[in-house]
Structure formats: C-alpha cells, structure tokens
CSV table of C-alpha atoms and ligand atoms in Angstrom, one decimal:
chain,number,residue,atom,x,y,z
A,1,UNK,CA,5.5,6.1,-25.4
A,2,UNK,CA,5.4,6.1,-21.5
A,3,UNK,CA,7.0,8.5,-19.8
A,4,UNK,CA,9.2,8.0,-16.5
A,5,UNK,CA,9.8,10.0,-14.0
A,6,UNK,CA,12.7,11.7,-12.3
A,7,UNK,CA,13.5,13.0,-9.3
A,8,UNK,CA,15.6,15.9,-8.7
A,9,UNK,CA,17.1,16.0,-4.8
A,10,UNK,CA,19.0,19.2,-4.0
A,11,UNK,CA,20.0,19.9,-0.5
A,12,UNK,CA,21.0,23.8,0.2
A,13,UNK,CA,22.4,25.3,2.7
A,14,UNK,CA,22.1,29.3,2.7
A,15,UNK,CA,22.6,29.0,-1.0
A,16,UNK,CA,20.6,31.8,-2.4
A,17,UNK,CA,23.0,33.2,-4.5
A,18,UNK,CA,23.3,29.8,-6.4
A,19,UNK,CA,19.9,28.9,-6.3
A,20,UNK,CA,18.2,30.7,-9.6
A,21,UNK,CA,21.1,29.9,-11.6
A,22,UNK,CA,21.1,25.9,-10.4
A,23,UNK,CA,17.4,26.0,-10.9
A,24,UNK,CA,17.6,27.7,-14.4
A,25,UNK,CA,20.3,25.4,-15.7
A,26,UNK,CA,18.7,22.0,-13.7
A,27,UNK,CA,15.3,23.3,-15.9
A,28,UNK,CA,17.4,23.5,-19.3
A,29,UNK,CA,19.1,20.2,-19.1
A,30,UNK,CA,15.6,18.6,-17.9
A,31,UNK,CA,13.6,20.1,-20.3
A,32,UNK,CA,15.4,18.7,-23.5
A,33,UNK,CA,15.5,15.0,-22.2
A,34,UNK,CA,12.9,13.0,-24.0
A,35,UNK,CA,10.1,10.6,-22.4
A,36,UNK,CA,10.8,12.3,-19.1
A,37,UNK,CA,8.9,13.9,-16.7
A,38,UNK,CA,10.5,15.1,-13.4
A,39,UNK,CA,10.0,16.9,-10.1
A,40,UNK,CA,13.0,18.9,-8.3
A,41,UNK,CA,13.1,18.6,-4.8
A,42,UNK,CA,14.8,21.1,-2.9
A,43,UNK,CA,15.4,20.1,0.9
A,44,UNK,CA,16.0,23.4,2.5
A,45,UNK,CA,18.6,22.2,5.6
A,46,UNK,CA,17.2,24.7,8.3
A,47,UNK,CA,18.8,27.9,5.9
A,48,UNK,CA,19.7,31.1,7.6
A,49,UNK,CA,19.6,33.7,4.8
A,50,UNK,CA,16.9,33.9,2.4
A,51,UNK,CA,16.6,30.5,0.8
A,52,UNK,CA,13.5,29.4,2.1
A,53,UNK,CA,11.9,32.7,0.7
A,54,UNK,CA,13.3,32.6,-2.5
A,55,UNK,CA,12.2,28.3,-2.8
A,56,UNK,CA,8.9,29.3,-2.0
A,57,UNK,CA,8.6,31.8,-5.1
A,58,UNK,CA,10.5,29.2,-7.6
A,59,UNK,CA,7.4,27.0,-6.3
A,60,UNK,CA,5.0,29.1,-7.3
A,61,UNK,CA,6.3,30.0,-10.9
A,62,UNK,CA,7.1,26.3,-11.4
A,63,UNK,CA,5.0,23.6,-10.6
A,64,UNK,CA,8.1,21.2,-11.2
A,65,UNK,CA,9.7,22.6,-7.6
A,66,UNK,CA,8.7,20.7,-4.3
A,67,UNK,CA,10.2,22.2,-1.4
A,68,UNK,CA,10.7,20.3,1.6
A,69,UNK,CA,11.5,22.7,4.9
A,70,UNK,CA,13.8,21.6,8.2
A,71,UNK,CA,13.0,23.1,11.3
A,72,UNK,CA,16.7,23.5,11.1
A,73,UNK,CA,20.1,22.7,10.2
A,74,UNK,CA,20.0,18.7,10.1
A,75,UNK,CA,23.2,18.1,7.9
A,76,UNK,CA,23.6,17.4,4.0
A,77,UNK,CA,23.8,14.0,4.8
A,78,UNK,CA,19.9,14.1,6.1
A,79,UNK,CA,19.1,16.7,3.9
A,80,UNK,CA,19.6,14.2,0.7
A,81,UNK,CA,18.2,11.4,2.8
A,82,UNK,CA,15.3,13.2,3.5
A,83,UNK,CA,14.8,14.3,-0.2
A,84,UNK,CA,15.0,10.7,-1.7
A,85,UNK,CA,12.6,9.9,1.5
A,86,UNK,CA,9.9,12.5,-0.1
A,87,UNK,CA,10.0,12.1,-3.6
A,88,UNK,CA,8.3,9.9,-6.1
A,89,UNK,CA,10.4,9.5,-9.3
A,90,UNK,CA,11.4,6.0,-11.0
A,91,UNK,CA,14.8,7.4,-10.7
A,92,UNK,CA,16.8,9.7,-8.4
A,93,UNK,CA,19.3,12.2,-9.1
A,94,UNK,CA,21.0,13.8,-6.1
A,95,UNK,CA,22.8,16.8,-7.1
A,96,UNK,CA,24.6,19.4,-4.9
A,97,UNK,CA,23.1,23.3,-5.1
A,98,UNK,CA,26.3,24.9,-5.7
A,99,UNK,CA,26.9,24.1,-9.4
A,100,UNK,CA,29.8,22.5,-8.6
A,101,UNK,CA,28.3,18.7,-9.8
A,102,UNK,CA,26.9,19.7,-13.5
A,103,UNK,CA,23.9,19.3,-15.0
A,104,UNK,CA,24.9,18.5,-18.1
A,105,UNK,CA,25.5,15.0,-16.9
A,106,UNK,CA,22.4,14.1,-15.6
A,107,UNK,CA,21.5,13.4,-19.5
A,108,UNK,CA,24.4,10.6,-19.5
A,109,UNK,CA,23.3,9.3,-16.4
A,110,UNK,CA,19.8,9.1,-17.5
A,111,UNK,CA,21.1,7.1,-20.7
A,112,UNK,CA,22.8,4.4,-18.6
A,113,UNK,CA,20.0,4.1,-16.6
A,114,UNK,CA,17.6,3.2,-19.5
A,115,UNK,CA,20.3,0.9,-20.3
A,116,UNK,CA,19.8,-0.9,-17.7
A,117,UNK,CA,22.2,0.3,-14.6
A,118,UNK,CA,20.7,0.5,-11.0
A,119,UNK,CA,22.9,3.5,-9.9
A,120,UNK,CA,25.0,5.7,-12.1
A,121,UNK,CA,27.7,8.0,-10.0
A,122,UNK,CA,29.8,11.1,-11.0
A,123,UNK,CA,33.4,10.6,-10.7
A,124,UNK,CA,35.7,13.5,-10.2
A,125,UNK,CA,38.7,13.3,-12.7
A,126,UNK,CA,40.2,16.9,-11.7
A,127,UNK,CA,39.2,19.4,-9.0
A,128,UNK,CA,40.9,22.4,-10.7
A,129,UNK,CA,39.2,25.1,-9.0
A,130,UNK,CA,39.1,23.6,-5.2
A,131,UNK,CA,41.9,24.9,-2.7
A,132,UNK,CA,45.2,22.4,-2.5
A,133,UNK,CA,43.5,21.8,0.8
A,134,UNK,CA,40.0,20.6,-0.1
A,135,UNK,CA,41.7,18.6,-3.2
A,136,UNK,CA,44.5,16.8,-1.1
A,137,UNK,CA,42.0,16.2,1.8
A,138,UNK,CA,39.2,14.7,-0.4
A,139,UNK,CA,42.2,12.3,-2.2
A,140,UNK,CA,43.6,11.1,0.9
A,141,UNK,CA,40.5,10.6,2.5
A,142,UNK,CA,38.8,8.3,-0.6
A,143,UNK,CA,41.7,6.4,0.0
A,144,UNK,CA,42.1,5.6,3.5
A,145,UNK,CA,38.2,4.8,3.6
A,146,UNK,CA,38.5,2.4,0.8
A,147,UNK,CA,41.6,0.5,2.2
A,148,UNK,CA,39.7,0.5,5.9
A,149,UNK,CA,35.9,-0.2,4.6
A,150,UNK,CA,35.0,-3.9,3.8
A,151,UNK,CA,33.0,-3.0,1.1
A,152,UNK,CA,34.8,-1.0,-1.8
A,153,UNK,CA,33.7,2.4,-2.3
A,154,UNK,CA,34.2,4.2,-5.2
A,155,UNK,CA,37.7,6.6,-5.4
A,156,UNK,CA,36.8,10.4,-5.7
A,157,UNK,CA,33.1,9.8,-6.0
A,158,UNK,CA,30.6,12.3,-4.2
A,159,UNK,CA,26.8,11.8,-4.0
A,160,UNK,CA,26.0,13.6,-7.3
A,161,UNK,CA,24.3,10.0,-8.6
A,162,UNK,CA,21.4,9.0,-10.2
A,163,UNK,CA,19.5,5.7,-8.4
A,164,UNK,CA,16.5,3.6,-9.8
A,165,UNK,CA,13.9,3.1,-7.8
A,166,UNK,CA,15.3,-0.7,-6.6
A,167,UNK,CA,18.5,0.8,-5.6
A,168,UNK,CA,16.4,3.7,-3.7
A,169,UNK,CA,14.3,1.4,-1.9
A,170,UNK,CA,17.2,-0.5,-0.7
A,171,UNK,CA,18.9,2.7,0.4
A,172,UNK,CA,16.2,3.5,2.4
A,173,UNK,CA,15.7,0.4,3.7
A,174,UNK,CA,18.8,0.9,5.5
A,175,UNK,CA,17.5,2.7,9.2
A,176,UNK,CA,21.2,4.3,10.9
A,177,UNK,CA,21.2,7.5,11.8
A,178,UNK,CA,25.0,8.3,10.9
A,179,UNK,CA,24.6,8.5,7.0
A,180,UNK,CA,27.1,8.6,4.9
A,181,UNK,CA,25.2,8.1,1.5
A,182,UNK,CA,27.8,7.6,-0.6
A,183,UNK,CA,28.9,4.4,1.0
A,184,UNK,CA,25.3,3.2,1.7
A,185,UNK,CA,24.7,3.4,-2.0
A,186,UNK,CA,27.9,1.5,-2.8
A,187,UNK,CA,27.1,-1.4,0.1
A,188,UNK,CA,23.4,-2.0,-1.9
A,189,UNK,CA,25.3,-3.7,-4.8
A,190,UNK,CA,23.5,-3.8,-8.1
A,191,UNK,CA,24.9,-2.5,-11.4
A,192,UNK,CA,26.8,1.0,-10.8
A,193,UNK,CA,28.6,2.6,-13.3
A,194,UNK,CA,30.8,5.5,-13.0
A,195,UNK,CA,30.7,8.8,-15.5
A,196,UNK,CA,33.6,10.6,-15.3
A,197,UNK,CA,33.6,14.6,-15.2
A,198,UNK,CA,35.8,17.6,-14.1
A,199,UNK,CA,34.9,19.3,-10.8
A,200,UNK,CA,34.1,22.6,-11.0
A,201,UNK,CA,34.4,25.4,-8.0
A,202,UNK,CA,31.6,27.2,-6.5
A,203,UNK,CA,29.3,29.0,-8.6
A,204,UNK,CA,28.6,31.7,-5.5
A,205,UNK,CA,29.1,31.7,-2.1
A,206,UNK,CA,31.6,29.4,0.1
A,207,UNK,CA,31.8,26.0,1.6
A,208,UNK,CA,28.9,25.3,4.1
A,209,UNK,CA,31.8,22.2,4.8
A,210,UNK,CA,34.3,24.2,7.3
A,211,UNK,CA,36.9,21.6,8.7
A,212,UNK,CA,34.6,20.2,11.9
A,213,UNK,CA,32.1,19.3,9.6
A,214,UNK,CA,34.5,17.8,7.3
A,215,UNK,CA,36.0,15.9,10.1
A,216,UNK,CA,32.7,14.7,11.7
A,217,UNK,CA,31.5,13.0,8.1
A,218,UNK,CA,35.2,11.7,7.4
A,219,UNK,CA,34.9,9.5,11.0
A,220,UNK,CA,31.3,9.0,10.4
A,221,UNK,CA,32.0,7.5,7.5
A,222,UNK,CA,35.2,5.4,8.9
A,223,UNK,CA,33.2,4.5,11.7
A,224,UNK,CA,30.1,3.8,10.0
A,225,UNK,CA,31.9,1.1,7.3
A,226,UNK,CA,34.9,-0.3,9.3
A,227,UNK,CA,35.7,-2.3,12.3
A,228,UNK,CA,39.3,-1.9,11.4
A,229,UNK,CA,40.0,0.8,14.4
A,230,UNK,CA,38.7,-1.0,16.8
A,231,UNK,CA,40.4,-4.7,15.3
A,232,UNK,CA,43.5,-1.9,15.7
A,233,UNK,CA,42.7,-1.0,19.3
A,234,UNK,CA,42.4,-4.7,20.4
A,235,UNK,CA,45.5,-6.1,18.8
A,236,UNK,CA,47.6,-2.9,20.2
A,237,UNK,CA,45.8,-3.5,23.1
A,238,UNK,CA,47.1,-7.1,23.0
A,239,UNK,CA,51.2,-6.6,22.0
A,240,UNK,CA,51.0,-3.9,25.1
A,241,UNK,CA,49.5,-6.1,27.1
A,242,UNK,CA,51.8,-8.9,26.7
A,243,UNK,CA,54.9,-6.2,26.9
A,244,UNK,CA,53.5,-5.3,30.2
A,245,UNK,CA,53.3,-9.2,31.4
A,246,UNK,CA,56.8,-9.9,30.2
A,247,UNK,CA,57.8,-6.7,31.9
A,248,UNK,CA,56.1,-8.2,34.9
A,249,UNK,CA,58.2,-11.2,34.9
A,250,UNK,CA,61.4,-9.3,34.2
A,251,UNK,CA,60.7,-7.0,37.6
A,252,UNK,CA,60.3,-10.4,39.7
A,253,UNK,CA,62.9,-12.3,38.6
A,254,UNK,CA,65.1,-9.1,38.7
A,255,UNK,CA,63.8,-8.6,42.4
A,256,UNK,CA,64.2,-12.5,43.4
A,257,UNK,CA,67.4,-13.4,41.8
A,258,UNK,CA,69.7,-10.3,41.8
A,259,UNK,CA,70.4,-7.6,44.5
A,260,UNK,CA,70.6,-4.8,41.8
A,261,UNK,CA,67.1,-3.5,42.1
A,262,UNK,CA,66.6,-0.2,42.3
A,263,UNK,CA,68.0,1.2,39.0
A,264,UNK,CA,64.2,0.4,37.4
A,265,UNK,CA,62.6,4.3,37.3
A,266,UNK,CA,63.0,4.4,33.5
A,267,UNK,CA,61.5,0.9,32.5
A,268,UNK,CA,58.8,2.0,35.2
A,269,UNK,CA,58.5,5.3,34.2
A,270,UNK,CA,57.8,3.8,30.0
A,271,UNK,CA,55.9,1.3,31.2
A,272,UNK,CA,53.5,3.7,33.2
A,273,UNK,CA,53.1,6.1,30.5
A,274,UNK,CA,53.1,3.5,27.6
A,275,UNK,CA,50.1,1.9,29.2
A,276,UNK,CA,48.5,5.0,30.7
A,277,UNK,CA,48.6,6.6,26.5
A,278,UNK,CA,47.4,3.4,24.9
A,279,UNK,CA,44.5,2.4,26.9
A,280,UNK,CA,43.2,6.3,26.9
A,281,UNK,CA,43.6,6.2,23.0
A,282,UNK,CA,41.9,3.1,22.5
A,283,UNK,CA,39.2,4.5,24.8
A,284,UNK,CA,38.5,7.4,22.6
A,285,UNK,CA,38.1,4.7,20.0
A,286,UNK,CA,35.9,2.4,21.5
A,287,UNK,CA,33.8,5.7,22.8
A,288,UNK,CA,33.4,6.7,18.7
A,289,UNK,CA,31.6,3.5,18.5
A,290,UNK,CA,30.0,3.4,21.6
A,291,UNK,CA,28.6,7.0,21.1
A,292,UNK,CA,27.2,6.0,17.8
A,293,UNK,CA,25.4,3.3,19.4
A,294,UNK,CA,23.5,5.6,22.0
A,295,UNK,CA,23.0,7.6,19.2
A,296,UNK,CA,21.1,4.8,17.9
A,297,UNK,CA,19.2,3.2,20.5
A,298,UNK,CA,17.6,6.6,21.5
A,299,UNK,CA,15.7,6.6,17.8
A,300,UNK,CA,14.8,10.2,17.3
A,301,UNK,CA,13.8,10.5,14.5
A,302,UNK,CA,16.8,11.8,11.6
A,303,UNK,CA,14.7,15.4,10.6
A,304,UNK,CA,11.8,17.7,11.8
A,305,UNK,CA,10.3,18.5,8.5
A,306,UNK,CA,8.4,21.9,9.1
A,307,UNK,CA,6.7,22.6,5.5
A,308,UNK,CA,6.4,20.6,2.9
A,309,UNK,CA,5.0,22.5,-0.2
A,310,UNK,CA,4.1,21.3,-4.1
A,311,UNK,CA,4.3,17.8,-2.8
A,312,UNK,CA,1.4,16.1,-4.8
A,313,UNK,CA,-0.5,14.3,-1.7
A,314,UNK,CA,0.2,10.7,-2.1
A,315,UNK,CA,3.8,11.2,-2.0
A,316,UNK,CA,5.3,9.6,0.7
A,317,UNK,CA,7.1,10.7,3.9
A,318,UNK,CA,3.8,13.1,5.3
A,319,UNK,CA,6.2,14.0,8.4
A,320,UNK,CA,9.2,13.4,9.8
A,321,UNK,CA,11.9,10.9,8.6
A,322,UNK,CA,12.2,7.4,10.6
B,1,UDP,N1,24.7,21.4,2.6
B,1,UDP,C1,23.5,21.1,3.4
B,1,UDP,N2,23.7,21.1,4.7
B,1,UDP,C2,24.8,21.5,5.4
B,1,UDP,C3,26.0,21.7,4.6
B,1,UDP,C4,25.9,21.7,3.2
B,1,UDP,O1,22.5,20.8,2.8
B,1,UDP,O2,24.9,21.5,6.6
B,1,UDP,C5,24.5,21.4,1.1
B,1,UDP,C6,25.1,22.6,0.4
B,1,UDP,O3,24.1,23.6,0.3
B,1,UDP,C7,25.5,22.1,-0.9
B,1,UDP,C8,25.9,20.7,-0.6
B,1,UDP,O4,25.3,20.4,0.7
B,1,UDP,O5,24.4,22.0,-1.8
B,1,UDP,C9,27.4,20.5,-0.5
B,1,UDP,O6,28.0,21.5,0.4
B,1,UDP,P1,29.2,22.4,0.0
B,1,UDP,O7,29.2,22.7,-1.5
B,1,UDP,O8,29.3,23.5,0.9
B,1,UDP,O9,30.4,21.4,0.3
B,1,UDP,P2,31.8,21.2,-0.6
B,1,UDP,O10,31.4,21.2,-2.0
B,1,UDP,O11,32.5,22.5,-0.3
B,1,UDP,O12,32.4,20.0,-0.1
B,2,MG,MG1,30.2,22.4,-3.1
C-alpha cells in the first residue's frame, strides 16, 4: 500500500521547556498512524533561550526532525508560513509548540483527509485553562472579524489544521506579507471541516502573545480581510461632511437675514472640534492601510532563514521566503 506523507509545522518561540515533551507526544501519535510517513518541521522564530540547541540535538537522534533557523524573531505568523514553505508532505499539519493544540487529533484530522477534505481545522469548544482575559478577547475577536471580513472565517478556530497539498499550494500562492493564516486558509475554499476539541493551557512556560502582539495580528487580520473601516471612514466622512455644509448655510443665512449673530461660539466651537476629531480618526485609518501598502511595495522578503538542517535536498524553499 503506498504510503503518504505528512508534514509536521511547529513554530516555537523560546519554548524549550515544552519542546521534548511536544516532540515525544507529536512522535507517539505519529508513530501509530498507519500508511504514513511524516517529517516534523520545527521553525525556530529567532529563539532567545536554548531552543535552537536543544532542536539541533532532537535532529540528530531523529531523523524525522527538520529544523529550520530565523536569523531572528519573524512572528508566528511567518514562522508557520515559512514551515509549510519548506516542507514536502502530501499533507500539512500546523500545530502550536506549547501543547496547548493536541496531538491526539492529528489522527482524526488525518482520517477526514483520506476521506477526501482539503483542509481539516481544530475548533475550540472550551478554553478552561486560559485567563478570563485571553478567553473573552479571543471570543470577541472571532466575532467582530467574521461580521467585518467578506469571506466567513471560522468562529474560535486557530491555525492548528491539517491542509492537502492543493489547499497548500493555493495558500502559498497567496504573496502579502501581513499573514494572517487562518483567514488565508479559509479565503482558498475547498472542502474544510471542522473537529471540535477542548483547549488546553500551557504545558510550560507563558504566552510569547503579550497584548501588543495580540493587538498587531487582531488589526492585521481586520485590515488584511475587510474594507469595512475604511467603507466606515468614508460614509462618516460623508454625514460630517454634509453636517458641516448645512452648518455652512445656517451661519450665512443667520449672518444675512438676522442681526443676532454673535451668540455662534458653541455651534463653532462643535463644529471645529467635530471636524478636527473625525478627519484625524479616519486618518489613522486610512494610514493602517496605507502603511500596509508600503509594506508591500518595498518586497523584502517575509524571513532570513539562517540554517536549515535535516532538510532532504530537493526540498523546496533553499533560502529565504518570497
Ligand atoms: N510563536 C512564534 N513566534 C512568536 C510568538 C509565538 O513562533 O513571535 C509560537 C509559540 O512558540 C507557540 C505558538 O507560536 O508555539 C503560539 O504562541 P503562544 O502559545 O505563546 O500563544 P497563545 O497560545 O498564548 O495565544
Ligand atoms: Mg499557546
């Protein structure tokens, strides 16, 4: 029977207290799955503690580990990018190092793959051991994304997912530089099916998420699938600017007709401040989008790979991403 094989992307970020345990229970679930082959990529996101040392050694005891090295912190947005970039399998599994995304699913998700789904995604039913913080942020946030973006994207869905090699091609046909996979994956189409599991806390160590990185991949990914607050920003834009016109005409006629004139501070006073705060809002907004666009033209490329080791050498991606 032929085998297939699957590829195993796991960003880390100063993880190495998680690290041997992930690997050793990753290895268990892998091992038992039948007709399978697979590789585990580990994308080592520029790691300040000992990481890289401790991939390096899980490389040379097991020739399933590829380690892929950034010259430094990139993001786990590139990291997984750069891992699906690298790797070879006839399916993907991305997979978070923490232990927080189990395992133990990846033989479901393998299951509904060979029955013929394109992309398989975990979806969280409960968050028991996360902060009230993390949980309610995470909620609001699936929500407000979903209701903005004009594609739907899958409520409470992270980027623990398997993809078949059609759904990873697309995905990395797609060239911007502000990824946020999750959506990507849901904008290819193709059959995707959820699995539904319980979300565990940390199995060592804390977030490598503190709020300003939350924050930057919340209006990434806002920005990066909705026009809605800029279509916002023009039609405010509009009412104020017709309030201001009318206000216009009330001043002359006031001025022309009547002799009471100078009681007008306050309606000047609104009027000033009204139009000053809008237009410096909108702005801001229209500078999100504009920034992303330099971001764009400039095309660096998204990661400085500085090692790649275990890679066999017709894998692709010799060098640094797009
Ligand atoms: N991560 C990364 N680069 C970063 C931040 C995080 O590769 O700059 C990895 C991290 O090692 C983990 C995954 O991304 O495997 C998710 O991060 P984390 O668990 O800290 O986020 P949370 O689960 O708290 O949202
Ligand atoms: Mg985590």
């Amino acid at each position: 029977m032929v085998e297939s094989l699957l590829s195993v992307v796991v960003p880390c970020y100063n993880e190495q207290e998680s690290l041997p345990e992930t690997h050793r229970r990753l290895t268990s679930v892998l091992e038992q799955i039948e007709r399978l082959n697979y590789e585990i990529v580990y994308v080592d996101d520029g790691s300040k503690d000992d990481s890289p040392g401790m991939l390096r050694r899980m490389q040379q005891d097991d020739g399933h580990v590829r380690v892929l090295q950034f010259s430094r912190n990139f993001g786990h947005q590139i990291a997984i990018t750069a891992g699906i970039e690298h790797c070879c399998g006839d399916a993907v599994v991305v997979i978070d190092a923490d232990l927080q995304d189990p395992p133990e699913l990846i033989p479901e998700m393998i299951e509904r793959w060979r029955r013929g789904a394109d992309v398989v995604y975990g979806t969280r039913r409960e968050r028991p051991d996360e902060s009230t913080f993390k949980r309610w942020t995470a909620k609001a946030f699936y929500r407000i994304i979903n209701s903005l973006s004009d594609i739907p994207i899958p409520l409470d869905s992270g980027d623990f997912r398997l993809m078949n090699r059609r759904a990873v091609n697309s995905l990395l046909a797609m060239p911007e530089r502000d990824r946020f996979v999750r959506g990507m994956v849901a904008w290819v189409g193709f059959r995707q099916e959820p699995v539904f599991y319980n979300r565990s806390g940390r199995f060592a160590g804390t977030t490598k998420y503190p709020l300003s990185k939350m924050i930057r991949f919340a209006t990434d990914g806002i920005i990066s699938f909705s026009f809605v607050p800029l279509r916002i920003a023009s039609w405010v834009g509009f009412t104020a600017a017709g309030l201001a016109f009318a206000g216009i005409l009330y001043a002359l006629i006031m001025r022309l007709v009547t002799d009471q004139w100078v009681p007008g501070w306050t309606l000047l006073f609104i009027a000033l401040l009204f139009m000053g705060g809008i237009q410096l809002v909108f702005l801001g907004i229209i500078g999100q989008y504009l920034g992303r666009v330099y971001g764009e033209v400039k095309r660096r490329p998204l990661y400085i790979v500085s090692e790649r080791i275990g890679f066999p050498e017709s894998a692709a991606g010799q060098g640094e991403g797009r």
